[in-house]
Amino acid sequence: MGELFRSEEMTLAQLFLQSEAAYCCVSELGELGKVQFRDLNPDVNVFQRKFVNEVRRCEEMDRKLRFVEKEIKKANIQILDTGENPEVPFPRDMIDLEANFEKIENELKEINTNQEALKRNFLELTELKYILRKTQQFFDEAQLHHHQQMADPDLLEESSSLLDPSEIGRGAPLRLGFVAGVINRERIPTFERMLWRVCRGNVFLRQAEIENPLEDPVTGDSVHKSVFIIFFQGDQLKNRVKKICEGFRASLYPCPETPQERKEMAAGVNTRIDDLQMVLNQTEDHRQRVLQAAAKTIRVWFIKVRKMKAIYHTLNLCNIDVTQKCLIAEVWCPVADLDSIQFALRRGTEHSGSTVPSILNRMQTNQTPPTYNKTNKFTYGFQNLVDAYGIGSYREINPAPYTIITFPFLFAVMFGDFGHGLLMTLFAVWMVLRESRILSQKSDNELFNMVFSGRYIILLMGLFSVYTGLIYNDCFSKALNMFGSSWSVRPMFTSPKANWTEELLKKVPVLQLNPDVNGVFNGPYPFGIDPIWSLASNKLTFLNSFKMKMSVVLGIIHMLFGVTLSLLNHIYFKKPMNIYLGFIPEMIFMASLFGYLVILIVFKWCAYDAATSRTAPSLLIHFINMFLFNYTDENLPMLYRGQIGLQCFLVICALLCIPWMLALKPFMLRRQYLRRKHLGTHNFGGIRVGNGPTEEDAEIIQHDQLSMHSEEGEELSSQFSYQKDCVVITSEELNKEEVEISIVDQPFDFGDVVVHQAIHTIEYCLGCISNTASYLRLWALSLAHAQLSEVLWTMVMHLGLNVKSLGGGILLVFVFAAFSTLTIAILLIMEGLSAFLHALRLHWVEFQTKFYIGTGFKFMPFSFESIREGKFDE
């Protein structure tokens, strides 16, 4: 349970994997997901590593599967997802997979090629069918027009201008050539203008729209086209017309001149279209069968291929022994999971059929391990909130367990409303109850997935908001009269000043209840705030005072708790200097000033009742005078006896803490550095260990026992422990003292240490003031939420409730719909997001900076989990 409050203890381990068992062992480690491999070949190019060919083969198989997946989605076929987690195929199975994928890809490509050719042929025949139909209509219209001209002499004379002058006498008509084709409908206006300009008006264009859209054989999109026929005279115009048609990508088709030939060609085209449609249907059925068969197993294939690729990529991080029979890997892993890692290696060795076991050897290192915080589905969201600020340093206090309580609570202080909190809770409960179904659906909506991942955060925020809403006695801006009111108005009181008659109550709109009159105040309200305050004209004055003081109290307690957590870090990392020169003055400084302010607030609440509340002095004036040592104001009474002396003592203590934090630590660090430097120049038994070890010394340090000799030649057995940058040697013969001997000659810059400590001291002292003021956002956001809720009720809901007629009931339906929409959009979503961000800021800046460094790097284990969940693109 202790690991919940601190990151897991990690160790660096060396793996010796036999070449024939390495693949299976890494596969088992991927299923386990508890080890992070280090790259032992950082200077080796990716294309020069041993398993680069296998990685390429896996990438090629993955490409083929993506092609098949694209075709499946294009055909609107559902990909079957049974949630199965297939085992990693053996390397020898890669050939079978490649052959299978190659067969499917080639078959689909062949089907697509044939289908595209058939569709292109079908399109051409369809266009020719429409051309024959439309041109026949054109010629029929021309024939009808010709008969009308023969019947009308004026039309006949007008049409004679179309005849050749040499043939007028003979009465022979002009022979005009024509071409027919199909063009995209949107190009018709430009096409017509181009023909007119290039041919100078010597051509005649007729066009008609094709009613049914045609399918593009390449893209499959629907295209709207038109049939056109162009009449011209001479080969010169014919060439120009064909070039223009070619430029506009118009399709030209041969069209017979006589009606009989056109009729025969149309019959033949229709027959070919029917035959082609039958072939297309059979081809599409075959394609559907192939894709449906692939859709059933493509997810399993994806998982297998990408697991194989991940394994070979991981094997490329390993070193290969000179004998080519062993792979050497270095991994970070949790100490608590060493046994499960050993079992995984054993299973991998058994699956591979190897008789030589794999070896796991723990290594000593001075490198900083990665940070690994175990989470479950409940703590996952809170841990993400902390990690968004910065990954925790190794083994430092993890703020996430405390954030589980403090974050929803501070949110609820700003969002406190029973009704809104209840709606938020119901939404979170719905997500929690249906989480398995929602997870199985694997939604692609990024916004919903983000909200769903924080469902337990939303649940706690809603529950805490319900609690604070009851404390504030606020439900959709209305008070709940659960226990009645502790205030009462009676017709006659014993005090003559409180003699409120019925006539007085009718005439005067605003009356002030005096809490000091017997019979009016019946004692404290059992829970929360008395509902009578919702009717009071001075409601804001009372609530502002209450919420402002409450915000200061909660903020100072939160910060003091953060400073207290830093003590646990100092104790764990065995840094007594940080305790005496850091934690203690920091705690005294904050407690003597702001902790005292909390005591004053609580004291004033307890010391003054309804009878004496008017004579209560201002805490703000007292607190300002405390810093100024100003106690000469006779009109400002003291809160208690001996207040002046105690406040002067506390301010002096706080001022003394500033040089305590500022100056002592740099001088102590300098003294330790000089001491280590002096000790480092000594020789122990002929072994010089100052200013870095020699190669021989390094070999000696790697053992658990360090052999040393005294001046008399006696061998002294000394245990040593390895720390970051130093070896601590302990020996009974050396008076049982610990002597730190610097291994790495690190320069010590006193000026840098002084500047760093000065910045830390100034930041902390000024931060105590600014951070305390920052917690007033709890009051401000709570006030804003309550006022917005009240305005929404007054401006919207109150409007519908005021109409007393029958139409008011109908109007109320629409008013309530508008009220509900605005409540969800503004008060739940916008105000909820605002309170969420402010609570996040209070944790990141005001709370975590007191103890959380956050300069670590996250533990990224080699795991197949993302592949199992279907997140193939990650």
Short mmCIF file of N, CA, C and O in Angstrom, two decimals, residues 122-123 126 130 185 210-216 221-225:
data_model
loop_
_atom_site.label_atom_id
_atom_site.label_comp_id
_atom_site.label_asym_id
_atom_site.label_seq_id
_atom_site.Cartn_x
_atom_site.Cartn_y
_atom_site.Cartn_z
N PHE A 122 -18.51 -0.18 -69.48
CA PHE A 122 -19.93 0.05 -69.22
C PHE A 122 -20.28 1.53 -69.36
O PHE A 122 -21.34 1.89 -69.91
N LEU A 123 -19.36 2.39 -68.88
CA LEU A 123 -19.60 3.83 -68.99
C LEU A 123 -19.63 4.27 -70.46
O LEU A 123 -20.48 5.06 -70.87
N THR A 126 -22.82 3.13 -72.03
CA THR A 126 -23.94 3.93 -71.54
C THR A 126 -23.96 5.30 -72.20
O THR A 126 -25.02 5.81 -72.60
N TYR A 130 -26.87 6.95 -74.71
CA TYR A 130 -27.51 8.26 -74.59
C TYR A 130 -27.24 9.12 -75.82
O TYR A 130 -28.10 9.91 -76.23
N ARG A 185 -21.09 18.25 -67.32
CA ARG A 185 -22.13 19.28 -67.45
C ARG A 185 -21.59 20.66 -67.08
O ARG A 185 -21.96 21.66 -67.72
N ILE A 210 -27.96 14.57 -69.62
CA ILE A 210 -28.28 13.17 -69.28
C ILE A 210 -28.93 13.17 -67.90
O ILE A 210 -28.34 13.64 -66.92
N GLU A 211 -30.15 12.67 -67.81
CA GLU A 211 -30.91 12.78 -66.56
C GLU A 211 -30.25 12.03 -65.41
O GLU A 211 -30.11 12.54 -64.29
N ASN A 212 -29.80 10.83 -65.66
CA ASN A 212 -29.22 10.00 -64.60
C ASN A 212 -27.73 10.25 -64.48
O ASN A 212 -27.01 10.29 -65.48
N PRO A 213 -27.20 10.45 -63.25
CA PRO A 213 -25.74 10.61 -63.09
C PRO A 213 -25.02 9.31 -63.42
O PRO A 213 -25.52 8.21 -63.17
N LEU A 214 -23.83 9.45 -63.97
CA LEU A 214 -23.01 8.31 -64.34
C LEU A 214 -21.89 8.11 -63.33
O LEU A 214 -21.41 9.07 -62.72
N GLU A 215 -21.46 6.87 -63.14
CA GLU A 215 -20.43 6.54 -62.16
C GLU A 215 -19.05 6.59 -62.80
O GLU A 215 -18.81 6.00 -63.86
N ASP A 216 -18.15 7.31 -62.13
CA ASP A 216 -16.75 7.37 -62.59
C ASP A 216 -16.09 6.03 -62.27
O ASP A 216 -16.08 5.60 -61.11
N ASP A 221 -17.26 8.05 -57.95
CA ASP A 221 -18.17 9.16 -57.68
C ASP A 221 -19.21 9.29 -58.80
O ASP A 221 -18.98 8.86 -59.94
N SER A 222 -20.33 9.91 -58.46
CA SER A 222 -21.38 10.17 -59.46
C SER A 222 -21.04 11.46 -60.21
O SER A 222 -20.71 12.48 -59.59
N VAL A 223 -21.13 11.41 -61.54
CA VAL A 223 -20.78 12.55 -62.38
C VAL A 223 -21.97 12.87 -63.26
O VAL A 223 -22.59 11.98 -63.86
N HIS A 224 -22.30 14.16 -63.35
CA HIS A 224 -23.39 14.62 -64.21
C HIS A 224 -22.80 15.06 -65.56
O HIS A 224 -21.89 15.88 -65.60
N LYS A 225 -23.33 14.49 -66.65
CA LYS A 225 -22.80 14.76 -67.98
C LYS A 225 -23.91 15.18 -68.92
O LYS A 225 -25.11 15.04 -68.62
#
